[in-house]
mmCIF file of C-alpha atoms in Angstrom:
data_model
loop_
_atom_site.group_PDB
_atom_site.id
_atom_site.type_symbol
_atom_site.label_atom_id
_atom_site.label_comp_id
_atom_site.label_asym_id
_atom_site.label_seq_id
_atom_site.Cartn_x
_atom_site.Cartn_y
_atom_site.Cartn_z
ATOM 1 C CA MET N 438 0.001 0.045 -0.052
ATOM 2 C CA PHE N 439 1.471 3.393 -1.011
ATOM 3 C CA ALA N 440 1.361 6.427 1.192
ATOM 4 C CA ALA N 441 2.755 9.957 0.963
ATOM 5 C CA ALA N 442 5.735 10.737 3.193
ATOM 6 C CA CYS N 443 7.967 13.627 3.942
ATOM 7 C CA ASP N 444 11.110 11.359 4.043
ATOM 8 C CA LYS N 445 13.935 11.748 1.444
ATOM 9 C CA TYR N 446 12.713 10.272 -1.827
ATOM 10 C CA VAL N 447 14.317 7.041 -2.954
ATOM 11 C CA PRO N 448 13.310 6.032 -6.514
ATOM 12 C CA VAL N 449 11.680 2.637 -6.751
ATOM 13 C CA TYR N 450 11.866 2.170 -10.581
ATOM 14 C CA THR N 451 14.162 3.736 -13.187
ATOM 15 C CA ASN N 452 14.931 2.992 -16.801
ATOM 16 C CA THR N 453 18.452 1.602 -17.229
ATOM 17 C CA ASP N 454 20.797 -0.006 -19.693
ATOM 18 C CA ASP N 455 22.607 -1.895 -16.994
ATOM 19 C CA SER N 456 22.644 -5.616 -17.982
ATOM 20 C CA LYS N 457 22.693 -6.572 -14.302
ATOM 21 C CA ASN N 458 19.224 -5.218 -13.786
ATOM 22 C CA ALA N 459 16.008 -7.187 -14.195
ATOM 23 C CA ASN N 460 13.218 -7.119 -16.774
ATOM 24 C CA LEU N 461 9.730 -6.169 -15.768
ATOM 25 C CA ASN N 462 7.060 -7.721 -17.937
ATOM 26 C CA LEU N 463 3.524 -6.576 -18.529
ATOM 27 C CA LYS N 464 0.900 -8.213 -20.663
ATOM 28 C CA GLY N 465 -1.505 -5.978 -22.510
ATOM 29 C CA SER N 466 -4.719 -7.023 -24.308
ATOM 30 C CA ILE N 467 -7.062 -4.907 -26.321
ATOM 31 C CA ALA N 468 -10.682 -4.986 -25.148
ATOM 32 C CA SER N 469 -12.348 -4.829 -28.528
ATOM 33 C CA GLY N 470 -12.349 -3.389 -32.009
ATOM 34 C CA ILE N 471 -13.618 0.101 -32.706
ATOM 35 C CA GLY N 472 -15.892 1.512 -35.389
ATOM 36 C CA GLY N 473 -16.144 -1.879 -37.144
ATOM 37 C CA LEU N 474 -12.357 -2.078 -37.453
ATOM 38 C CA GLY N 475 -10.377 -4.819 -35.728
ATOM 39 C CA THR N 476 -7.509 -3.667 -33.501
ATOM 40 C CA SER N 477 -4.325 -5.565 -32.670
ATOM 41 C CA TRP N 478 -0.817 -4.912 -31.421
ATOM 42 C CA ALA N 479 2.160 -4.472 -33.718
ATOM 43 C CA GLU N 480 5.619 -5.655 -32.718
ATOM 44 C CA GLY N 481 7.603 -2.808 -31.227
ATOM 45 C CA ALA N 482 4.468 -0.890 -30.117
ATOM 46 C CA GLN N 483 5.393 1.285 -27.107
ATOM 47 C CA ILE N 484 3.334 2.033 -24.017
ATOM 48 C CA SER N 485 3.813 4.270 -20.943
ATOM 49 C CA ALA N 486 3.643 2.251 -17.791
ATOM 50 C CA PHE N 487 3.580 4.322 -14.588
ATOM 51 C CA VAL N 488 5.635 2.639 -11.840
ATOM 52 C CA GLY N 489 7.060 3.768 -8.533
ATOM 53 C CA TYR N 490 6.444 7.117 -6.819
ATOM 54 C CA ASN N 491 8.102 10.358 -7.792
ATOM 55 C CA VAL N 492 8.704 13.016 -5.185
ATOM 56 C CA ASP N 493 5.534 14.903 -6.124
ATOM 57 C CA LEU N 494 3.396 11.742 -6.025
ATOM 58 C CA HIS N 495 3.347 11.439 -9.877
ATOM 59 C CA GLN N 496 4.443 7.934 -10.837
ATOM 60 C CA VAL N 497 7.431 7.531 -13.134
ATOM 61 C CA ASN N 498 6.632 7.188 -16.832
ATOM 62 C CA VAL N 499 8.613 4.095 -18.115
ATOM 63 C CA LEU N 500 8.674 3.016 -21.737
ATOM 64 C CA PHE N 501 7.646 -0.548 -22.273
ATOM 65 C CA GLU N 502 7.992 -2.159 -25.736
ATOM 66 C CA ALA N 503 5.992 -5.042 -27.229
ATOM 67 C CA GLY N 504 7.982 -8.054 -28.026
ATOM 68 C CA THR N 505 5.852 -11.203 -28.401
ATOM 69 C CA VAL N 506 2.555 -10.261 -30.132
ATOM 70 C CA GLU N 507 -0.395 -12.650 -30.579
ATOM 71 C CA GLY N 508 -3.187 -10.514 -32.211
ATOM 72 C CA THR N 509 -4.956 -8.504 -29.521
ATOM 73 C CA THR N 510 -2.440 -9.611 -26.778
ATOM 74 C CA ALA N 511 1.229 -8.573 -26.415
ATOM 75 C CA SER N 512 3.971 -8.947 -23.891
ATOM 76 C CA PHE N 513 5.715 -5.633 -23.027
ATOM 77 C CA THR N 514 9.112 -5.451 -21.418
ATOM 78 C CA THR N 515 11.495 -2.912 -19.951
ATOM 79 C CA LYS N 516 14.768 -3.108 -17.987
ATOM 80 C CA ILE N 517 14.520 -1.435 -14.557
ATOM 81 C CA LYS N 518 16.828 -1.093 -11.507
ATOM 82 C CA LYS N 519 14.488 -2.712 -8.955
ATOM 83 C CA VAL N 520 11.355 -4.838 -9.299
ATOM 84 C CA GLU N 521 8.766 -4.595 -6.524
ATOM 85 C CA GLU N 522 5.135 -5.662 -6.530
ATOM 86 C CA GLN N 523 2.658 -2.848 -6.988
ATOM 87 C CA THR N 524 -1.011 -2.642 -5.744
ATOM 88 C CA SER N 525 -2.039 -1.511 -9.221
ATOM 89 C CA TYR N 526 -0.625 -0.878 -12.683
ATOM 90 C CA VAL N 527 -1.589 1.959 -15.035
ATOM 91 C CA ALA N 528 -0.497 2.193 -18.661
ATOM 92 C CA LEU N 529 -1.201 4.304 -21.698
ATOM 93 C CA TYR N 530 -0.742 3.682 -25.409
ATOM 94 C CA PRO N 531 1.068 5.262 -27.189
ATOM 95 C CA TYR N 532 4.251 6.131 -25.249
ATOM 96 C CA ALA N 533 5.356 9.792 -25.088
ATOM 97 C CA LYS N 534 7.893 11.484 -22.815
ATOM 98 C CA ASN N 535 5.367 13.997 -21.552
ATOM 99 C CA ASN N 536 2.773 11.315 -20.447
ATOM 100 C CA ALA N 537 2.198 11.536 -16.723
ATOM 101 C CA TYR N 538 0.052 9.776 -14.089
ATOM 102 C CA ASP N 539 -1.304 11.458 -10.932
ATOM 103 C CA ALA N 540 -1.862 8.591 -8.495
ATOM 104 C CA VAL N 541 -3.694 10.757 -6.044
ATOM 105 C CA GLN N 542 -6.254 12.061 -8.601
ATOM 106 C CA ASP N 543 -6.043 8.808 -10.615
ATOM 107 C CA ILE N 544 -5.688 10.672 -13.841
ATOM 108 C CA VAL N 545 -3.301 10.309 -16.796
ATOM 109 C CA SER N 546 -2.040 13.363 -18.697
ATOM 110 C CA PHE N 547 -1.180 13.135 -22.366
ATOM 111 C CA SER N 548 -1.716 14.857 -25.710
ATOM 112 C CA LEU N 549 -4.063 14.070 -28.640
ATOM 113 C CA PRO N 550 -2.066 14.687 -31.897
ATOM 114 C CA THR N 551 -2.937 17.687 -34.068
ATOM 115 C CA MET N 552 -1.313 16.083 -37.116
ATOM 116 C CA GLN N 553 -2.396 12.558 -37.969
ATOM 117 C CA ALA N 554 -1.587 10.160 -40.802
ATOM 118 C CA TYR N 555 -4.315 8.439 -42.842
ATOM 119 C CA VAL N 556 -4.316 4.714 -43.256
ATOM 120 C CA ASP N 557 -6.740 3.190 -45.784
ATOM 121 C CA GLY N 558 -9.098 0.784 -43.909
ATOM 122 C CA GLY N 559 -7.254 1.033 -40.617
ATOM 123 C CA VAL N 560 -5.760 3.226 -37.977
ATOM 124 C CA ALA N 561 -2.285 4.836 -38.101
ATOM 125 C CA ALA N 562 0.217 3.667 -35.411
ATOM 126 C CA GLY N 563 0.201 5.910 -32.332
ATOM 127 C CA VAL N 564 -2.996 7.739 -33.171
ATOM 128 C CA LEU N 565 -5.685 5.843 -31.300
ATOM 129 C CA PRO N 566 -4.920 6.256 -27.564
ATOM 130 C CA MET N 567 -5.785 3.414 -25.142
ATOM 131 C CA ILE N 568 -5.589 3.245 -21.360
ATOM 132 C CA ALA N 569 -5.443 0.389 -18.908
ATOM 133 C CA LYS N 570 -5.580 -0.050 -15.080
ATOM 134 C CA SER N 571 -5.305 -3.402 -13.282
ATOM 135 C CA SER N 572 -4.439 -4.824 -9.952
ATOM 136 C CA SER N 573 -2.134 -7.311 -11.672
ATOM 137 C CA GLN N 574 0.396 -7.119 -14.449
ATOM 138 C CA ASN N 575 -2.305 -8.198 -16.982
ATOM 139 C CA LEU N 576 -3.658 -4.981 -18.504
ATOM 140 C CA GLU N 577 -6.848 -4.749 -20.642
ATOM 141 C CA PHE N 578 -6.585 -1.629 -22.796
ATOM 142 C CA LYS N 579 -9.686 0.471 -23.611
ATOM 143 C CA GLN N 580 -9.978 2.855 -26.488
ATOM 144 C CA LEU N 581 -10.311 6.449 -25.458
ATOM 145 C CA CYS N 582 -11.510 8.062 -28.731
ATOM 146 C CA GLY N 583 -13.712 7.220 -31.655
ATOM 147 C CA ILE N 584 -13.154 7.065 -35.459
ATOM 148 C CA PHE N 585 -14.583 9.835 -37.692
ATOM 149 C CA ARG N 586 -15.757 8.686 -41.189
ATOM 150 C CA ILE N 587 -16.732 10.928 -44.162
ATOM 151 C CA SER N 588 -17.878 10.175 -47.726
ATOM 152 C CA LEU N 589 -16.676 12.501 -50.455
ATOM 153 C CA THR N 590 -17.503 12.857 -54.136
ATOM 154 C CA GLY N 591 -16.387 15.331 -56.797
ATOM 155 C CA ASP N 592 -13.762 16.147 -59.305
ATOM 156 C CA ALA N 593 -10.708 16.692 -57.171
ATOM 157 C CA LYS N 594 -7.590 15.225 -55.615
ATOM 158 C CA VAL N 595 -7.447 14.971 -51.861
ATOM 159 C CA ASN N 596 -4.084 15.455 -50.063
ATOM 160 C CA SER N 597 -5.333 16.072 -46.575
ATOM 161 C CA ILE N 598 -8.509 16.484 -44.542
ATOM 162 C CA GLU N 599 -9.042 19.014 -41.802
ATOM 163 C CA VAL N 600 -11.547 18.396 -39.042
ATOM 164 C CA GLU N 601 -12.743 21.318 -36.820
ATOM 165 C CA GLY N 602 -14.385 21.096 -33.513
ATOM 166 C CA LEU N 603 -14.289 22.520 -30.007
ATOM 167 C CA ARG N 604 -11.092 21.462 -28.234
ATOM 168 C CA ILE N 605 -10.416 18.186 -30.058
ATOM 169 C CA ALA N 606 -6.616 18.027 -29.972
ATOM 170 C CA GLY N 607 -3.724 18.820 -27.697
ATOM 171 C CA ALA N 608 -3.356 18.495 -23.919
ATOM 172 C CA CYS N 609 -5.869 16.390 -22.054
ATOM 173 C CA THR N 610 -6.380 14.143 -19.113
ATOM 174 C CA ALA N 611 -8.180 10.755 -18.744
ATOM 175 C CA ASN N 612 -9.532 9.087 -15.624
ATOM 176 C CA ALA N 613 -7.439 5.905 -15.271
ATOM 177 C CA ALA N 614 -10.362 3.837 -14.002
ATOM 178 C CA THR N 615 -13.155 5.019 -16.360
ATOM 179 C CA GLY N 616 -11.311 6.413 -19.381
ATOM 180 C CA ALA N 617 -13.279 9.690 -19.301
ATOM 181 C CA ILE N 618 -11.352 12.430 -21.141
ATOM 182 C CA SER N 619 -11.211 16.091 -20.161
ATOM 183 C CA MET N 620 -9.566 18.430 -22.615
ATOM 184 C CA GLY N 621 -7.190 21.144 -21.345
ATOM 185 C CA GLU N 622 -8.098 24.924 -21.642
ATOM 186 C CA GLU N 623 -5.331 25.344 -24.317
ATOM 187 C CA ALA N 624 -6.573 22.391 -26.413
ATOM 188 C CA GLY N 625 -6.747 23.086 -30.157
ATOM 189 C CA ASP N 626 -9.885 23.095 -32.387
ATOM 190 C CA LYS N 627 -8.445 21.446 -35.511
ATOM 191 C CA ILE N 628 -7.022 18.140 -36.620
ATOM 192 C CA THR N 629 -5.211 17.650 -39.934
ATOM 193 C CA VAL N 630 -5.118 14.200 -41.457
ATOM 194 C CA THR N 631 -2.507 13.851 -44.149
ATOM 195 C CA PHE N 632 -2.358 11.234 -46.913
ATOM 196 C CA PRO N 633 0.708 9.243 -48.055
ATOM 197 C CA GLU N 634 -0.363 10.072 -51.595
ATOM 198 C CA SER N 635 -3.282 12.073 -53.124
ATOM 199 C CA VAL N 636 -6.631 10.375 -53.657
ATOM 200 C CA THR N 637 -8.701 11.208 -56.741
ATOM 201 C CA LEU N 638 -12.442 11.584 -56.077
ATOM 202 C CA GLY N 639 -15.162 10.646 -58.575
ATOM 203 C CA THR N 640 -18.951 10.344 -58.782
ATOM 204 C CA ASP N 641 -19.026 7.317 -56.494
ATOM 205 C CA PRO N 642 -18.503 8.160 -52.838
ATOM 206 C CA THR N 643 -14.970 7.608 -51.422
ATOM 207 C CA VAL N 644 -15.139 6.750 -47.712
ATOM 208 C CA PHE N 645 -12.309 8.002 -45.518
#
C-alpha cells in the first residue's frame, strides 16, 4: 500500500541499460475493435507504464515495448533497476515522454495529436490512444477516442482532410479507471489528417 511521506525520496523504478538489472514484464490485451475495425498490437508498439512514486506523487513514466505479439495480446518489457510488487498498474498507449500519471487524482495526462496520418481501412500507429488499469500485471486496454468517417464525391484530388471542433486536440487528461477524457483549456480546435499520396475523387463516394 502506497502512502505519502516527507522522508527523502528514494526511486523505486528507473529505466536503465545496466545488464545486471532485471526485466519487468506486462501483458497488454485490447478489449475490442472500434468502429467496425479490428485492432491488434504491432511488434515494437510502445506504451507508457507508470511505476514507482516520484517526489511529487506522480508515478514514473517508463517506456515498455511489445516483443511477443499474438493478435490482441502482447507482452511488454523494460529493464529497470529494482522490481517490486505494486498494488495496481496503469498504462497508456502510445508512449510519449510527456505522459504522466497522478496517483492521487487517478488521472493520466497526455496529448491528442494535431497532425495525424491516414491509413486506408485502418488506424495509423500511435494515433488511437488506449488506457489500462489493473491490480495485476495483466492490462486490458480500452480505446479513449472514436473514429470519424466521411464520404466525399467530386472532381478533385485530396491530399489532406481538416476536421474542426471545440477542443479536439492537444493537452488532455483521462480518468485511469473510467477512461473519461477532459480536454485542457489550451486544447486546439483542429486536426489535420495527411495522406501518403493524393486520392482522386469521382462520382461514387469515397469513404475516409
